[in-house]
Amino acid sequence: TMFVNKHSRTFIFKRLPRNYRQFTSSSTEDYDLVVIGGGSGGLACAKAASQLQKKVAVLDFVTPSTQGTTWGLGGTCVNVGCIPKKLMHHASLLGDAIRDSKAYGWNVPDEVQSDWTTLSTAVQNHVKSLNWGHRVQLRDKNVEYINGLGSFKDPHTVRVKESNGTERLLKTRNAVIAVGVRPYVPSQIPGAVEYGATSDDLFWLKKTPGKTLLIGASYIALECGGFLNGLGFDTSIMVRSRPLKQFDQQMAELVAESMESKGTRFLRKCVPVSIEKDSRGRLVVKYEDLTNRQTKEEVFDTVMFATGRHAVTNNLNLEALGIEVDQTTQKVFGGHSDDHERTSVANIYAIGDILHNRPELTPVAIKAGQLLADRLFGGSQVQMDYNMIPTTVFTPLEYGVVGISEEKAVSCHGEENIEVYHAFYTPLEFAVPRRDASHCYIKAICFGDRILGLHLIGPNAGEVIQGFAVALRCGATWSGLSGSVGIHPTTAEEVVKLHITKRSGADPTVTGC
Amino acid sequence: ANLSTALLRKAHHPHYPAVNINYNIQRHVATAEKKFECFNIQDAKDFQTRVIESPVPVIVDFHATWCGPCKLLGPRLEAIISNKEGQVSLAKVDVDENVEIAMEYLVESLPTVIGFKNGRKINKFIGLQEDDAIDSFVEKLIH
């Protein structure tokens, strides 16, 4: 039942047990901003706007996955992305560390096993504490939170349908679409939707994944396959063409090889044909080897699709408003009227994964959201800079990168104008347990003194690349980088020690101290 | 099951590793007389009736299933309050099930324990505490 009387002027209102709302000061039903989507971008934008004394509401709702998984406030990153992924990646690295520790004199058993239930419970508990933390933050920053599915009635009215069925209309001056994307499962493959899990489900699996097949060649497939293998599960990754197609291909190949050397099986140039359940409840996957057109069959406990992430915008009613979306991905076009995030409707913006042709990364969404709030309400003119965004693929041997790939550099400037400095190096700590370091590699792609791209495969690549990304953003040049003194002994110092060019043909293996 | 076996069961539950069971409590409670009220709050109406309108002071334990320190604090609270001969009750609020109540009382970190008397918030502590700190908190509420 509604309780807001539009004739009420000033009141402070507390109502239980339904949604806790507190309206302060001269209250009309008008919002300055309604954000649809409570993920990395949506929450950041809402909180920033509220800090500027604006009346803000954030809508968040999780439509259950194909396997029925659902989660709390915080979006993909918190619940089914970055956070659980990184924790599980770390869990699998700890397995390596335990094995290495023997060489360092620790008394550990020959065989160590990981327990999925203990791990997933610990990860889920942390995620739930973050859900709670976000609820508290929204309250602290005076942002109204509504657990409901939003859609547009008109450019200034958002309809929200709450989980209990009640509907509200929110009149707002501005709106931000921050609904993100969800895993795409190819429904034309028999059994895919019925039996296939996705990253939406993996971190919340009640039972142990067991022998797992990941279908896809994205960083999601590789990261998940990587930690599952590291945790001791029989892991296969089915790749239609090449792994990590969006990344520098030399680095992608090294990453895949490093995973293969750790026991992950790649089924290259294969595509799934069908998935069925056998009498014991296991999944029978029929697949085709594209090289010889042979159909093969294998049984797995878990099949996870990582075949792309698509926008789910059909329920937002964007078409009626004339908000343009990309026909293939359904993502929202920004860039109207010289604003990167403005849609084709003047008071409606899009940030985060839902925004067409921008990196699908949490820090990108957060920064874009904050800058947008500043432009809307803080008088700022600063646009989001989508260039030189660093990122890291958290495969067991991590791949950190800032800038463009070698292929892109060559196509933009011509091979004769590009200089690539590279090195194969061995992290010091690998030496004692005699760990395979043959995939630890760095390259800097330069155009004259300009650094176009820096790529690094090695332990803690994410931590290493962050600092260099700042340097590049501040205009660090090749001579500046190579003139810097390293910290010893680290793997990061190998970046400033780069000196062998691909062009020279010399052996790029780092020797000695 | 009577209260003593419930306490014993909790003491040996893997989630409650640090609890030492005081067998004096067990004998005390085995007289089949309910020594204190301990209940889980279901909703706002429940909170209103059993906490706000309670004739005796109520200690409210705001906790969550995902909160480690909460699982350690729970049994300590129960053990201490059970020794107060019914002068104070214990209400448990799972913040995920009762978000609005937690928001209303500005609960942020967990566990948060708030003492209520005559419908008003009297005192509060946050985080896992030692037994004597809990005891003096409870005593302060009662008197």
GROMACS .gro file of C-alpha atoms in nm, chain B:
model
  143
  514ALA     CA    1   1.521  -3.118   2.378
  515ASN     CA    2   1.580  -2.933   2.698
  516LEU     CA    3   1.801  -2.631   2.724
  517SER     CA    4   2.096  -2.813   2.871
  518THR     CA    5   2.133  -3.050   2.577
  519ALA     CA    6   2.085  -2.758   2.339
  520LEU     CA    7   2.373  -2.579   2.510
  521LEU     CA    8   2.584  -2.893   2.505
  522ARG     CA    9   2.511  -2.954   2.139
  523LYS     CA   10   2.609  -2.601   2.050
  524ALA     CA   11   2.927  -2.625   2.251
  525HIS     CA   12   3.052  -2.916   2.047
  526HIS     CA   13   2.923  -2.792   1.712
  527PRO     CA   14   3.212  -2.726   1.469
  528HIS     CA   15   3.103  -2.365   1.438
  529TYR     CA   16   3.143  -2.304   1.807
  530PRO     CA   17   3.495  -2.428   1.868
  531ALA     CA   18   3.600  -2.200   2.147
  532VAL     CA   19   3.321  -2.261   2.398
  533ASN     CA   20   3.401  -2.432   2.723
  534ILE     CA   21   3.087  -2.578   2.870
  535ASN     CA   22   3.036  -2.501   3.234
  536TYR     CA   23   2.874  -2.805   3.380
  537ASN     CA   24   2.739  -2.601   3.665
  538ILE     CA   25   2.508  -2.437   3.416
  539GLN     CA   26   2.390  -2.777   3.303
  540ARG     CA   27   2.290  -2.887   3.653
  541HIS     CA   28   2.128  -2.553   3.721
  542VAL     CA   29   1.916  -2.574   3.411
  543ALA     CA   30   1.827  -2.942   3.445
  544THR     CA   31   1.556  -2.858   3.696
  545ALA     CA   32   1.331  -2.822   3.387
  546GLU     CA   33   1.252  -2.463   3.469
  547LYS     CA   34   1.307  -2.216   3.185
  548LYS     CA   35   1.580  -1.991   3.313
  549PHE     CA   36   1.569  -1.727   3.043
  550GLU     CA   37   1.388  -1.637   2.725
  551CYS     CA   38   1.591  -1.678   2.409
  552PHE     CA   39   1.421  -1.631   2.073
  553ASN     CA   40   1.476  -1.553   1.705
  554ILE     CA   41   1.299  -1.243   1.578
  555GLN     CA   42   1.079  -1.323   1.277
  556ASP     CA   43   0.977  -0.975   1.163
  557ALA     CA   44   0.914  -0.618   1.275
  558LYS     CA   45   0.590  -0.709   1.450
  559ASP     CA   46   0.774  -0.978   1.643
  560PHE     CA   47   1.041  -0.726   1.740
  561GLN     CA   48   0.779  -0.481   1.856
  562THR     CA   49   0.602  -0.736   2.074
  563ARG     CA   50   0.894  -0.926   2.218
  564VAL     CA   51   1.158  -0.655   2.245
  565ILE     CA   52   0.999  -0.309   2.255
  566GLU     CA   53   0.700  -0.419   2.462
  567SER     CA   54   0.891  -0.668   2.674
  568PRO     CA   55   0.842  -0.628   3.051
  569VAL     CA   56   1.197  -0.741   3.112
  570PRO     CA   57   1.509  -0.594   2.955
  571VAL     CA   58   1.610  -0.760   2.627
  572ILE     CA   59   1.955  -0.805   2.482
  573VAL     CA   60   1.931  -0.804   2.102
  574ASP     CA   61   2.204  -0.995   1.918
  575PHE     CA   62   2.227  -0.871   1.558
  576HIS     CA   63   2.408  -1.143   1.366
  577ALA     CA   64   2.439  -1.309   1.025
  578THR     CA   65   2.504  -1.659   0.895
  579TRP     CA   66   2.815  -1.541   0.718
  580CYS     CA   67   2.966  -1.374   1.022
  581GLY     CA   68   3.237  -1.574   1.198
  582PRO     CA   69   3.268  -1.372   1.521
  583CYS     CA   70   2.887  -1.385   1.556
  584LYS     CA   71   2.901  -1.763   1.588
  585LEU     CA   72   3.147  -1.728   1.875
  586LEU     CA   73   2.957  -1.452   2.049
  587GLY     CA   74   2.621  -1.629   2.041
  588PRO     CA   75   2.702  -1.906   2.290
  589ARG     CA   76   2.885  -1.663   2.519
  590LEU     CA   77   2.578  -1.440   2.533
  591GLU     CA   78   2.354  -1.738   2.598
  592ALA     CA   79   2.577  -1.872   2.873
  593ILE     CA   80   2.601  -1.538   3.054
  594ILE     CA   81   2.235  -1.446   3.019
  595SER     CA   82   2.125  -1.789   3.134
  596ASN     CA   83   2.293  -1.709   3.465
  597LYS     CA   84   2.080  -1.403   3.525
  598GLU     CA   85   1.773  -1.596   3.641
  599GLY     CA   86   1.532  -1.450   3.392
  600GLN     CA   87   1.610  -1.086   3.466
  601VAL     CA   88   1.696  -1.035   3.101
  602SER     CA   89   1.595  -1.203   2.775
  603LEU     CA   90   1.793  -1.265   2.458
  604ALA     CA   91   1.655  -1.181   2.113
  605LYS     CA   92   1.847  -1.287   1.803
  606VAL     CA   93   1.806  -1.090   1.481
  607ASP     CA   94   1.948  -1.233   1.160
  608VAL     CA   95   2.021  -0.911   0.969
  609ASP     CA   96   1.965  -1.073   0.627
  610GLU     CA   97   1.615  -1.183   0.733
  611ASN     CA   98   1.538  -0.855   0.908
  612VAL     CA   99   1.719  -0.587   0.712
  613GLU     CA  100   1.476  -0.311   0.802
  614ILE     CA  101   1.517  -0.365   1.177
  615ALA     CA  102   1.894  -0.366   1.141
  616MET     CA  103   1.879  -0.047   0.932
  617GLU     CA  104   1.651   0.122   1.183
  618TYR     CA  105   1.896   0.060   1.466
  619LEU     CA  106   2.192   0.167   1.252
  620VAL     CA  107   2.361  -0.170   1.267
  621GLU     CA  108   2.676  -0.169   1.057
  622SER     CA  109   2.947  -0.407   1.174
  623LEU     CA  110   2.855  -0.748   1.307
  624PRO     CA  111   2.799  -0.868   1.565
  625THR     CA  112   2.622  -0.571   1.718
  626VAL     CA  113   2.452  -0.622   2.052
  627ILE     CA  114   2.200  -0.368   2.179
  628GLY     CA  115   2.039  -0.365   2.522
  629PHE     CA  116   1.672  -0.261   2.533
  630LYS     CA  117   1.474  -0.161   2.838
  631ASN     CA  118   1.120  -0.028   2.842
  632GLY     CA  119   1.127  -0.007   2.466
  633ARG     CA  120   1.435   0.212   2.454
  634LYS     CA  121   1.791   0.146   2.340
  635ILE     CA  122   2.008   0.164   2.651
  636ASN     CA  123   2.351   0.039   2.560
  637LYS     CA  124   2.537  -0.129   2.276
  638PHE     CA  125   2.858  -0.307   2.192
  639ILE     CA  126   3.010  -0.411   1.862
  640GLY     CA  127   3.224  -0.714   1.789
  641LEU     CA  128   3.321  -1.022   1.982
  642GLN     CA  129   3.387  -0.948   2.349
  643GLU     CA  130   3.536  -1.134   2.643
  644ASP     CA  131   3.303  -1.288   2.898
  645ASP     CA  132   3.359  -1.026   3.168
  646ALA     CA  133   3.294  -0.742   2.926
  647ILE     CA  134   2.970  -0.910   2.820
  648ASP     CA  135   2.875  -0.972   3.179
  649SER     CA  136   2.920  -0.613   3.287
  650PHE     CA  137   2.724  -0.502   2.979
  651VAL     CA  138   2.435  -0.727   3.079
  652GLU     CA  139   2.451  -0.615   3.440
  653LYS     CA  140   2.444  -0.250   3.334
  654LEU     CA  141   2.127  -0.315   3.138
  655ILE     CA  142   1.953  -0.494   3.421
  656HIS     CA  143   2.035  -0.231   3.685
   0.00000   0.00000   0.00000
